[in-house]
CSV table of C-alpha atoms in Angstrom, one decimal:
chain,number,residue,atom,x,y,z
E,24,MET,CA,34.8,-103.5,-7.1
E,25,PRO,CA,36.8,-106.4,-8.4
E,26,SER,CA,34.9,-108.6,-10.8
E,27,SER,CA,35.1,-111.8,-12.8
E,28,LEU,CA,34.2,-111.9,-16.5
E,29,LEU,CA,31.6,-114.4,-17.6
E,30,SER,CA,31.2,-115.0,-21.3
E,31,VAL,CA,27.8,-116.3,-22.6
E,32,ILE,CA,27.1,-117.3,-26.2
E,33,LEU,CA,23.4,-117.2,-27.0
E,34,GLY,CA,22.0,-120.4,-28.4
E,35,ASP,CA,19.5,-120.9,-31.1
E,36,ASP,CA,16.2,-119.0,-31.2
E,37,PRO,CA,16.9,-116.9,-28.1
E,38,PRO,CA,14.2,-114.7,-26.6
E,39,PRO,CA,14.5,-111.3,-28.4
E,40,ARG,CA,15.2,-109.4,-25.2
E,41,LEU,CA,18.6,-109.3,-23.6
E,42,ASP,CA,17.4,-110.0,-20.1
E,43,LYS,CA,15.3,-113.0,-21.1
E,44,ALA,CA,18.0,-114.4,-23.3
E,45,LEU,CA,20.6,-114.3,-20.6
E,46,ALA,CA,18.2,-115.8,-18.1
E,47,ARG,CA,17.8,-118.7,-20.4
E,48,ASP,CA,21.5,-119.2,-21.5
E,49,VAL,CA,23.6,-118.2,-18.5
E,50,PRO,CA,25.2,-121.5,-17.2
E,51,ASP,CA,23.6,-123.0,-14.2
E,52,ASP,CA,26.9,-123.1,-12.4
E,53,ALA,CA,27.1,-119.3,-12.6
E,54,HIS,CA,24.2,-119.1,-10.1
E,55,LEU,CA,22.8,-115.9,-11.4
E,56,SER,CA,19.1,-115.4,-10.7
E,57,ARG,CA,16.8,-113.5,-13.1
E,58,SER,CA,16.6,-110.6,-10.7
E,59,ARG,CA,20.4,-110.4,-10.3
E,60,ILE,CA,20.9,-110.5,-14.1
E,61,ALA,CA,18.5,-107.5,-14.4
E,62,ARG,CA,20.5,-105.7,-11.7
E,63,LEU,CA,23.8,-106.4,-13.5
E,64,ILE,CA,22.3,-105.0,-16.8
E,65,GLY,CA,21.1,-101.9,-15.0
E,66,GLU,CA,24.6,-101.4,-13.5
E,67,GLY,CA,26.2,-101.4,-16.9
E,68,ARG,CA,28.1,-104.7,-16.3
E,69,VAL,CA,26.8,-106.4,-19.4
E,70,SER,CA,28.4,-105.8,-22.8
E,71,SER,CA,28.8,-107.2,-26.3
E,72,GLY,CA,31.5,-106.2,-28.9
E,73,GLY,CA,32.8,-103.5,-26.5
E,74,ILE,CA,29.4,-101.8,-26.3
E,75,VAL,CA,27.7,-101.7,-22.9
E,76,LEU,CA,24.2,-103.1,-22.9
E,77,ASP,CA,22.3,-101.4,-20.1
E,78,ASN,CA,18.8,-101.8,-21.6
E,79,PRO,CA,17.1,-105.1,-20.6
E,80,LYS,CA,15.0,-104.9,-23.8
E,81,ALA,CA,18.0,-104.7,-26.1
E,82,ARG,CA,17.6,-106.9,-29.1
E,83,VAL,CA,19.8,-110.0,-29.3
E,84,ALA,CA,20.3,-112.8,-31.8
E,85,ALA,CA,21.7,-116.4,-31.8
E,86,GLY,CA,25.4,-116.5,-31.6
E,87,ASP,CA,25.8,-113.2,-29.9
E,88,VAL,CA,28.7,-113.2,-27.3
E,89,ILE,CA,27.6,-111.4,-24.2
E,90,LEU,CA,30.1,-110.5,-21.4
E,91,ILE,CA,29.0,-110.1,-17.8
E,92,ALA,CA,31.3,-108.5,-15.3
E,93,VAL,CA,30.1,-110.3,-12.1
E,94,PRO,CA,31.4,-108.5,-9.0
E,95,ASP,CA,33.4,-110.6,-6.6
E,96,GLU,CA,31.9,-111.5,-3.3
E,97,ALA,CA,32.0,-108.6,-0.8
E,98,PRO,CA,31.8,-108.6,2.9
E,99,SER,CA,28.3,-107.8,4.2
E,100,HIS,CA,27.7,-104.5,6.1
E,101,LEU,CA,25.1,-106.3,8.2
E,102,GLU,CA,26.0,-107.4,11.7
E,103,PRO,CA,25.3,-110.9,13.1
E,104,GLU,CA,23.0,-110.8,16.1
E,105,ALA,CA,22.2,-113.7,18.5
E,106,MET,CA,18.5,-114.4,18.7
E,107,ASP,CA,16.2,-117.3,19.2
E,108,LEU,CA,15.1,-118.6,15.8
E,109,ARG,CA,12.9,-121.6,14.9
E,110,ILE,CA,14.8,-123.3,12.1
E,111,VAL,CA,12.6,-126.2,10.9
E,112,PHE,CA,15.0,-127.4,8.2
E,113,GLU,CA,18.6,-126.6,7.3
E,114,ASP,CA,21.3,-128.0,5.0
E,115,ASP,CA,24.3,-126.7,3.2
E,116,ASP,CA,22.2,-124.8,0.6
E,117,LEU,CA,19.2,-123.4,2.4
E,118,ALA,CA,17.1,-123.1,5.6
E,119,VAL,CA,13.4,-122.9,6.3
E,120,VAL,CA,12.4,-120.6,9.2
E,121,ASP,CA,9.2,-120.3,11.1
E,122,LYS,CA,9.1,-116.6,11.7
E,123,PRO,CA,7.2,-115.1,14.7
E,124,ALA,CA,5.0,-112.1,14.2
E,125,GLY,CA,6.8,-108.8,15.0
E,126,LEU,CA,10.1,-109.8,13.4
E,127,VAL,CA,11.2,-107.8,10.4
E,128,VAL,CA,12.8,-110.0,7.7
E,129,HIS,CA,15.5,-107.8,6.3
E,130,PRO,CA,17.2,-104.5,7.5
E,131,ALA,CA,15.8,-101.3,6.0
E,132,PRO,CA,16.3,-97.6,6.8
E,133,GLY,CA,13.8,-97.7,9.6
E,134,THR,CA,15.0,-101.1,11.0
E,135,PRO,CA,18.7,-101.3,10.6
E,136,SER,CA,19.2,-104.2,13.0
E,137,GLY,CA,17.3,-106.8,15.0
E,138,THR,CA,16.0,-108.5,11.9
E,139,LEU,CA,15.7,-112.1,10.8
E,140,VAL,CA,18.7,-111.7,8.5
E,141,ASN,CA,20.8,-110.5,11.4
E,142,GLY,CA,19.8,-113.5,13.4
E,143,LEU,CA,20.5,-115.9,10.5
E,144,MET,CA,23.9,-114.5,9.9
E,145,HIS,CA,24.7,-115.3,13.6
E,146,HIS,CA,23.2,-118.8,13.3
E,147,PHE,CA,25.0,-119.7,10.0
E,148,GLY,CA,28.4,-118.4,11.0
E,149,ASP,CA,31.0,-119.1,8.4
E,150,SER,CA,28.8,-121.4,6.3
E,151,LEU,CA,27.4,-118.6,4.1
E,152,SER,CA,28.4,-118.2,0.5
E,153,GLY,CA,28.1,-115.1,-1.7
E,154,VAL,CA,24.4,-114.7,-2.2
E,155,GLY,CA,23.8,-111.9,-4.7
E,156,GLY,CA,27.5,-110.9,-4.5
E,157,MET,CA,27.5,-110.4,-0.7
E,158,ARG,CA,28.0,-112.8,2.2
E,159,ARG,CA,24.6,-112.9,3.7
E,160,PRO,CA,21.5,-115.2,3.7
E,161,GLY,CA,19.6,-114.8,0.4
E,162,ILE,CA,16.0,-113.6,1.0
E,163,VAL,CA,14.1,-115.4,-1.8
E,164,HIS,CA,10.7,-114.1,-0.6
E,165,ARG,CA,9.4,-112.1,2.3
E,166,ILE,CA,6.5,-112.0,4.7
E,167,ASP,CA,5.4,-108.9,6.5
E,168,LYS,CA,6.7,-108.0,9.9
E,169,ASP,CA,3.4,-108.8,11.6
E,170,THR,CA,2.7,-111.9,9.6
E,171,SER,CA,3.9,-115.2,11.1
E,172,GLY,CA,5.0,-118.4,9.4
E,173,LEU,CA,7.3,-120.1,7.0
E,174,LEU,CA,9.9,-118.7,4.6
E,175,VAL,CA,12.9,-120.1,2.9
E,176,VAL,CA,16.3,-118.5,2.8
E,177,ALA,CA,19.3,-119.4,0.5
E,178,LYS,CA,22.8,-119.9,1.8
E,179,THR,CA,24.4,-120.3,-1.6
E,180,ASP,CA,24.1,-118.6,-5.0
E,181,ARG,CA,23.0,-122.0,-6.4
E,182,ALA,CA,20.1,-122.3,-4.0
E,183,HIS,CA,19.1,-118.7,-4.5
E,184,HIS,CA,19.1,-119.0,-8.3
E,185,GLY,CA,17.0,-122.3,-8.1
E,186,LEU,CA,14.5,-121.1,-5.6
E,187,ALA,CA,14.0,-117.7,-7.2
E,188,GLY,CA,13.2,-119.5,-10.5
E,189,GLN,CA,10.5,-121.5,-8.8
E,190,PHE,CA,8.9,-118.5,-7.2
E,191,ALA,CA,9.1,-116.6,-10.5
E,192,ASP,CA,7.5,-119.6,-12.3
E,193,HIS,CA,4.8,-120.0,-9.6
E,194,THR,CA,5.8,-123.6,-9.1
E,195,SER,CA,6.3,-123.3,-5.4
E,196,GLU,CA,3.4,-124.0,-3.0
E,197,ARG,CA,2.4,-121.2,-0.5
E,198,ARG,CA,-0.7,-121.5,1.6
E,199,TYR,CA,-1.7,-119.0,4.2
E,200,LEU,CA,-4.4,-119.1,6.9
E,201,ALA,CA,-6.2,-115.9,7.9
E,202,VAL,CA,-9.1,-114.7,9.9
E,203,CYS,CA,-11.3,-112.2,8.0
E,204,HIS,CA,-14.3,-110.0,8.7
E,205,GLY,CA,-17.5,-111.7,7.4
E,206,ILE,CA,-17.9,-115.0,5.7
E,207,PRO,CA,-16.9,-115.0,2.0
E,208,ASP,CA,-19.5,-116.8,-0.1
E,209,ALA,CA,-19.3,-117.5,-3.8
E,210,ALA,CA,-23.1,-117.2,-4.0
E,211,ASP,CA,-23.0,-113.6,-2.7
E,212,PRO,CA,-24.1,-111.4,-5.6
E,213,ARG,CA,-22.1,-108.5,-4.2
E,214,LEU,CA,-18.9,-110.5,-4.2
E,215,MET,CA,-19.5,-112.0,-7.7
E,216,GLY,CA,-20.2,-108.5,-9.0
E,217,THR,CA,-16.9,-107.2,-7.7
E,218,PRO,CA,-14.4,-106.7,-10.6
E,219,GLY,CA,-11.6,-109.3,-10.6
E,220,ILE,CA,-13.4,-111.8,-8.5
E,221,SER,CA,-14.8,-115.1,-9.9
E,222,ALA,CA,-15.9,-118.5,-8.5
E,223,GLU,CA,-14.1,-121.8,-9.1
E,224,PRO,CA,-15.3,-125.3,-8.4
E,225,GLY,CA,-15.4,-126.2,-4.7
E,226,GLY,CA,-16.5,-122.8,-3.6
E,227,ILE,CA,-13.0,-121.3,-4.3
E,228,LEU,CA,-12.9,-117.5,-4.9
E,229,ARG,CA,-10.3,-116.4,-7.5
E,230,ILE,CA,-9.2,-112.8,-7.1
E,231,ALA,CA,-7.1,-111.6,-10.0
E,232,THR,CA,-6.1,-107.9,-10.3
E,233,GLY,CA,-3.2,-105.7,-10.9
E,234,LEU,CA,-1.4,-104.3,-7.9
E,235,ALA,CA,0.5,-101.0,-7.7
E,236,ARG,CA,1.6,-98.5,-5.1
E,237,HIS,CA,-1.3,-96.4,-3.8
E,238,LYS,CA,-1.3,-92.9,-5.4
E,239,THR,CA,-1.2,-91.0,-2.2
E,240,ASP,CA,0.1,-93.4,0.4
E,241,ARG,CA,3.4,-95.0,-0.8
E,242,GLN,CA,3.3,-97.5,2.1
E,243,ARG,CA,0.2,-99.1,0.7
E,244,GLN,CA,-0.7,-101.2,-2.3
E,245,ALA,CA,-3.9,-100.6,-4.4
E,246,VAL,CA,-5.9,-102.7,-6.7
E,247,ILE,CA,-5.8,-101.5,-10.4
E,248,PHE,CA,-7.1,-103.1,-13.6
E,249,HIS,CA,-4.8,-101.3,-16.1
E,250,GLY,CA,-1.1,-101.9,-15.6
E,251,GLY,CA,0.5,-102.8,-12.2
E,252,ARG,CA,1.8,-106.2,-11.3
E,253,HIS,CA,-0.5,-109.2,-12.0
E,254,ALA,CA,-1.6,-110.8,-8.8
E,255,VAL,CA,-3.8,-113.9,-8.3
E,256,THR,CA,-5.1,-115.2,-4.9
E,257,ARG,CA,-7.4,-118.2,-4.4
E,258,VAL,CA,-9.5,-118.1,-1.2
E,259,ALA,CA,-11.4,-120.9,0.5
E,260,VAL,CA,-13.5,-120.7,3.7
E,261,GLU,CA,-12.1,-123.3,6.1
E,262,ARG,CA,-14.9,-122.7,8.6
E,263,PRO,CA,-17.1,-119.8,9.8
E,264,LEU,CA,-16.2,-118.4,13.2
E,265,GLY,CA,-19.6,-117.3,14.5
E,266,PRO,CA,-21.7,-115.0,12.3
E,267,SER,CA,-19.1,-112.3,11.7
E,268,ALA,CA,-15.8,-113.9,10.8
E,269,ALA,CA,-14.2,-116.8,9.1
E,270,LEU,CA,-11.0,-118.8,9.1
E,271,ILE,CA,-9.9,-118.8,5.4
E,272,SER,CA,-7.0,-120.3,3.5
E,273,CYS,CA,-5.3,-118.4,0.7
E,274,ARG,CA,-3.1,-119.9,-2.0
E,275,LEU,CA,-0.8,-117.6,-3.8
E,276,GLU,CA,-0.3,-118.0,-7.5
E,277,THR,CA,1.8,-114.8,-7.4
E,278,GLY,CA,3.6,-113.2,-4.5
E,279,ARG,CA,3.2,-109.5,-4.5
E,280,THR,CA,3.6,-107.0,-1.6
E,281,HIS,CA,0.6,-107.2,0.8
E,282,GLN,CA,-1.2,-109.3,-1.8
E,283,ILE,CA,-3.6,-111.2,0.5
E,284,ARG,CA,-4.3,-108.2,2.6
E,285,VAL,CA,-5.2,-105.9,-0.2
E,286,HIS,CA,-7.1,-108.6,-2.1
E,287,MET,CA,-9.2,-109.4,0.9
E,288,ARG,CA,-10.0,-105.7,1.4
E,289,HIS,CA,-11.0,-105.5,-2.3
E,290,ALA,CA,-13.3,-108.4,-1.7
E,291,GLY,CA,-14.9,-106.6,1.3
E,292,HIS,CA,-13.5,-109.1,3.8
E,293,ALA,CA,-10.5,-107.4,5.2
E,294,LEU,CA,-8.3,-109.3,7.7
E,295,ILE,CA,-9.1,-108.8,11.4
E,296,GLY,CA,-6.4,-106.7,13.0
E,297,ASP,CA,-5.0,-105.3,9.8
E,298,PRO,CA,-4.0,-101.7,10.6
E,299,VAL,CA,-3.5,-100.7,7.0
E,300,TYR,CA,-6.2,-102.4,5.0
E,301,GLY,CA,-8.8,-103.2,7.7
E,302,GLY,CA,-10.6,-99.9,7.4
E,303,GLN,CA,-13.2,-99.0,10.0
E,304,ARG,CA,-14.9,-102.4,10.0
E,305,LYS,CA,-15.6,-103.7,13.6
E,306,ILE,CA,-17.2,-106.9,14.9
E,307,SER,CA,-20.4,-106.2,16.8
E,308,PRO,CA,-19.7,-106.1,20.6
E,309,HIS,CA,-22.6,-108.5,21.1
E,310,VAL,CA,-20.8,-111.3,19.1
E,311,ALA,CA,-18.6,-113.9,20.9
E,312,GLY,CA,-15.0,-113.0,20.6
E,313,ALA,CA,-15.7,-109.4,19.7
E,314,ALA,CA,-13.3,-108.0,22.4
E,315,GLU,CA,-10.5,-110.3,21.3
E,316,ALA,CA,-11.0,-109.4,17.6
E,317,ARG,CA,-11.2,-105.6,18.3
E,318,SER,CA,-8.0,-105.7,20.3
E,319,PHE,CA,-6.0,-108.2,18.1
E,320,PRO,CA,-2.7,-106.4,17.6
E,321,ARG,CA,-1.7,-107.5,14.1
E,322,GLN,CA,-3.2,-108.7,10.8
E,323,ALA,CA,-4.5,-112.2,11.4
E,324,LEU,CA,-2.3,-113.9,8.8
E,325,HIS,CA,-0.1,-116.9,9.0
E,326,ALA,CA,2.1,-118.5,6.3
E,327,GLU,CA,1.1,-122.1,7.1
E,328,THR,CA,2.5,-124.2,4.2
E,329,LEU,CA,5.6,-123.9,2.0
E,330,GLY,CA,6.6,-126.4,-0.6
E,331,PHE,CA,9.3,-126.3,-3.3
E,332,VAL,CA,11.8,-128.6,-5.0
E,333,HIS,CA,15.3,-128.5,-3.4
E,334,PRO,CA,17.5,-126.7,-6.0
E,335,ALA,CA,20.5,-129.1,-5.4
E,336,SER,CA,19.0,-132.5,-4.7
E,337,GLY,CA,15.7,-132.2,-6.7
E,338,GLU,CA,13.8,-133.5,-3.7
E,339,LYS,CA,10.3,-132.2,-3.2
E,340,LEU,CA,10.1,-130.6,0.2
E,341,ARG,CA,6.9,-129.4,2.0
E,342,PHE,CA,6.6,-127.8,5.5
E,343,VAL,CA,3.6,-127.0,7.6
E,344,SER,CA,3.5,-124.6,10.5
E,345,ALA,CA,0.7,-124.7,13.1
E,346,LEU,CA,-1.3,-121.6,14.0
E,347,PRO,CA,0.6,-119.6,16.6
E,348,ASP,CA,-0.9,-119.2,20.0
E,349,ASP,CA,-2.4,-115.7,19.4
E,350,LEU,CA,-4.2,-116.8,16.3
E,351,GLU,CA,-5.4,-120.0,18.0
E,352,ALA,CA,-6.8,-117.9,20.8
E,353,LEU,CA,-8.6,-115.6,18.4
E,354,VAL,CA,-10.1,-118.5,16.5
E,355,SER,CA,-11.3,-120.1,19.7
E,356,ALA,CA,-12.8,-116.8,21.0
E,357,LEU,CA,-14.7,-116.1,17.8
E,358,SER,CA,-16.0,-119.7,17.7
E,359,GLY,CA,-17.7,-119.1,21.0
């Protein structure tokens, strides 16, 4: 694939690792996110003094001249598809979408079409730039197929680089609403005795664990305490919904796959409707809303709030999405 050569001279006191040093010193106008730099290193596209540097942990020093062969923009293999999308904000750099439950974000082997990305490509038309080296909307973060709510997508490399940095640094705001089994209580000895769970002022539960793929089910995530990816979720009870459920808010400090769902299961308060992490827990048939809870067809999870700094203008943006009709109906039924 044709490529352009980018020369980077490492400044004073660089991080000792190649990947971190490049993330610091690559010019902003190159629009290379940290994740893309890592991919380029792995692909053998980074060199110094004629030697390929394909180890992200390679030692570097101030003054080193690093060459990066950045592939030229390529046509996407993805096909645009017309679909109704709720675009709540859009400009030349990015768009914020309120995704309905049931819509997959990005094509995968089991879902090659009919995804949010296919719809965005149709909506954006020729306004896309080369995000990650390919003409397509840049998925900065994802939400599960059966989770509803807000996500931001990049239309340019500049936006993708800036947004990805905010998500990596945990400076973006992400707040979810969910309906869980039981009513989490920081005064509950069982909950406070669960590894990784602690109480913070205001009745906030802090869940901090490692997350990794389940040993026997590769489609699931599992809580671990040695290794894995660090994950922190803060949970607050918005209000009890009868005696057997609660409307909760979850703020993400990190954004790992299935993070809220697996953390709430770990806490013993799995989300209603969760087919993967819900276990066998059922609401008593004698409780108001039990029938609606037992038949709820998806995890009761909604990405309600999304905030970030616009990567081009520097403006602070914040968006809020109301609960969708199915979750509103569930909350109403459980409230009696």
